[in-house]
Amino acid sequence: MNSRKVVFLFWSTLLVGSISGGIVGVALNYSLYLNEGLANLFWGVIWALGISAAFSLIAQMGFFAYLTLHRFGLGIFKSVRLWNRIQVIIIAFVLFDLFYLRYAAFAESGESMWSYLIIPVLLFIYGLIVAALKAKATNRQAFIPALFFIIVVTSIEWVPALTANDPKWLWIYFAPLLAANTWQLLVLHRLTGTGADPSIQKKS
């Protein structure tokens, strides 16, 4: 992938993350911004776009970190199947932690644990959809790495908001991360010009 395509990936990801996060940020604070007048709404939109751009940069760092980790994993285990099984185990642990650790840390007395299942379940379903699209566009070996990236890497990037447990910040932080990660994952093979990403091709 040449420098022009790298630049395109950077700016397009920044744009996707900024717009998606900006929309969510404005929607969650719309009444507050609007009640203070159009000038406040304007600066509120600018703030939402700016903070979302920062989160999309985190998503880009996570993406390239995972590409390195994936190659490293393939090099250590010498087997796509074994490395994929390890990734599946990690996915299961992360989904469980998204449920149990948040419940243990933030649940109030008498609060049901089922509400804490919503986030991991929805993230898992979304990850399955994106991974299926990735596998269809490249090859079936891409399914598990794509699922791992969407669930595990996004969750790691989301940790600051998860630990704060502020409902608004959860989604203001999450929207640009998920949008940026999805975009990067689904556009990479188009930029490399191959049927499969060089990061996920089956080793001979």
GROMACS .gro file of C-alpha atoms in nm, residues 92-200:
model
  109
   92ALA     CA    1  -1.512  -1.483   2.511
   93PHE     CA    2  -1.315  -1.340   2.806
   94VAL     CA    3  -1.364  -0.982   2.688
   95LEU     CA    4  -1.738  -1.025   2.638
   96PHE     CA    5  -1.769  -1.183   2.982
   97ASP     CA    6  -1.567  -0.901   3.137
   98LEU     CA    7  -1.781  -0.639   2.964
   99PHE     CA    8  -2.074  -0.793   3.146
  100TYR     CA    9  -1.944  -0.915   3.480
  101LEU     CA   10  -1.681  -0.653   3.567
  102ARG     CA   11  -1.917  -0.365   3.492
  103TYR     CA   12  -2.191  -0.535   3.693
  104ALA     CA   13  -1.958  -0.597   3.987
  105ALA     CA   14  -1.820  -0.243   3.979
  106PHE     CA   15  -2.130  -0.034   3.912
  107ALA     CA   16  -2.445  -0.231   3.995
  108GLU     CA   17  -2.646  -0.082   4.278
  109SER     CA   18  -2.817  -0.285   4.547
  110GLY     CA   19  -3.107  -0.478   4.399
  111GLU     CA   20  -3.020  -0.384   4.039
  112SER     CA   21  -3.067  -0.661   3.786
  113MET     CA   22  -2.762  -0.798   3.611
  114TRP     CA   23  -2.949  -0.841   3.284
  115SER     CA   24  -2.917  -0.473   3.188
  116TYR     CA   25  -2.540  -0.519   3.187
  117LEU     CA   26  -2.573  -0.788   2.922
  118ILE     CA   27  -2.707  -0.547   2.662
  119ILE     CA   28  -2.373  -0.395   2.561
  120PRO     CA   29  -2.175  -0.721   2.519
  121VAL     CA   30  -2.463  -0.892   2.336
  122LEU     CA   31  -2.515  -0.604   2.092
  123LEU     CA   32  -2.140  -0.570   2.036
  124PHE     CA   33  -2.115  -0.943   1.968
  125ILE     CA   34  -2.401  -0.932   1.716
  126TYR     CA   35  -2.252  -0.628   1.545
  127GLY     CA   36  -1.910  -0.795   1.538
  128LEU     CA   37  -2.059  -1.105   1.373
  129ILE     CA   38  -2.218  -0.893   1.101
  130VAL     CA   39  -1.901  -0.697   1.026
  131ALA     CA   40  -1.686  -1.011   1.038
  132ALA     CA   41  -1.922  -1.185   0.794
  133LEU     CA   42  -1.897  -0.890   0.555
  134LYS     CA   43  -1.519  -0.895   0.583
  135ALA     CA   44  -1.500  -1.269   0.521
  136LYS     CA   45  -1.731  -1.240   0.221
  137ALA     CA   46  -1.520  -0.961   0.071
  138THR     CA   47  -1.187  -1.136   0.135
  139ASN     CA   48  -1.179  -1.497   0.253
  140ARG     CA   49  -1.317  -1.707   0.538
  141GLN     CA   50  -0.986  -1.688   0.726
  142ALA     CA   51  -1.066  -1.322   0.787
  143PHE     CA   52  -1.375  -1.391   0.998
  144ILE     CA   53  -1.216  -1.453   1.339
  145PRO     CA   54  -0.953  -1.175   1.311
  146ALA     CA   55  -1.227  -0.930   1.210
  147LEU     CA   56  -1.449  -1.041   1.498
  148PHE     CA   57  -1.154  -1.010   1.738
  149PHE     CA   58  -1.073  -0.662   1.617
  150ILE     CA   59  -1.427  -0.531   1.643
  151ILE     CA   60  -1.490  -0.678   1.989
  152VAL     CA   61  -1.156  -0.694   2.168
  153VAL     CA   62  -0.969  -0.396   2.026
  154THR     CA   63  -1.274  -0.169   2.037
  155SER     CA   64  -1.337  -0.271   2.399
  156ILE     CA   65  -0.978  -0.195   2.497
  157GLU     CA   66  -1.000   0.146   2.334
  158TRP     CA   67  -1.331   0.202   2.514
  159VAL     CA   68  -1.191   0.133   2.863
  160PRO     CA   69  -1.162   0.500   2.978
  161ALA     CA   70  -1.535   0.555   2.920
  162LEU     CA   71  -1.626   0.214   3.064
  163THR     CA   72  -1.445   0.288   3.390
  164ALA     CA   73  -1.614   0.629   3.418
  165ASN     CA   74  -1.955   0.467   3.354
  166ASP     CA   75  -2.114   0.793   3.248
  167PRO     CA   76  -2.400   0.704   3.008
  168LYS     CA   77  -2.339   0.998   2.775
  169TRP     CA   78  -1.964   0.950   2.762
  170LEU     CA   79  -2.008   0.578   2.700
  171TRP     CA   80  -2.178   0.650   2.368
  172ILE     CA   81  -1.991   0.969   2.274
  173TYR     CA   82  -1.669   0.768   2.308
  174PHE     CA   83  -1.805   0.447   2.159
  175ALA     CA   84  -1.963   0.582   1.838
  176PRO     CA   85  -1.645   0.718   1.672
  177LEU     CA   86  -1.442   0.417   1.787
  178LEU     CA   87  -1.683   0.165   1.640
  179ALA     CA   88  -1.743   0.361   1.320
  180ALA     CA   89  -1.372   0.418   1.262
  181ASN     CA   90  -1.281   0.056   1.336
  182THR     CA   91  -1.554  -0.075   1.107
  183TRP     CA   92  -1.445   0.155   0.826
  184GLN     CA   93  -1.078   0.062   0.857
  185LEU     CA   94  -1.156  -0.307   0.864
  186LEU     CA   95  -1.385  -0.303   0.561
  187VAL     CA   96  -1.179  -0.068   0.345
  188LEU     CA   97  -0.829  -0.210   0.395
  189HIS     CA   98  -0.855  -0.491   0.139
  190ARG     CA   99  -0.985  -0.242  -0.119
  191LEU     CA  100  -0.678  -0.025  -0.067
  192THR     CA  101  -0.437  -0.317  -0.087
  193GLY     CA  102  -0.598  -0.420  -0.416
  194THR     CA  103  -0.614  -0.787  -0.325
  195GLY     CA  104  -0.889  -1.034  -0.245
  196ALA     CA  105  -0.755  -1.069   0.106
  197ASP     CA  106  -0.569  -0.841   0.340
  198PRO     CA  107  -0.199  -0.916   0.365
  199SER     CA  108  -0.248  -0.916   0.744
  200ILE     CA  109  -0.492  -1.207   0.738
   0.00000   0.00000   0.00000
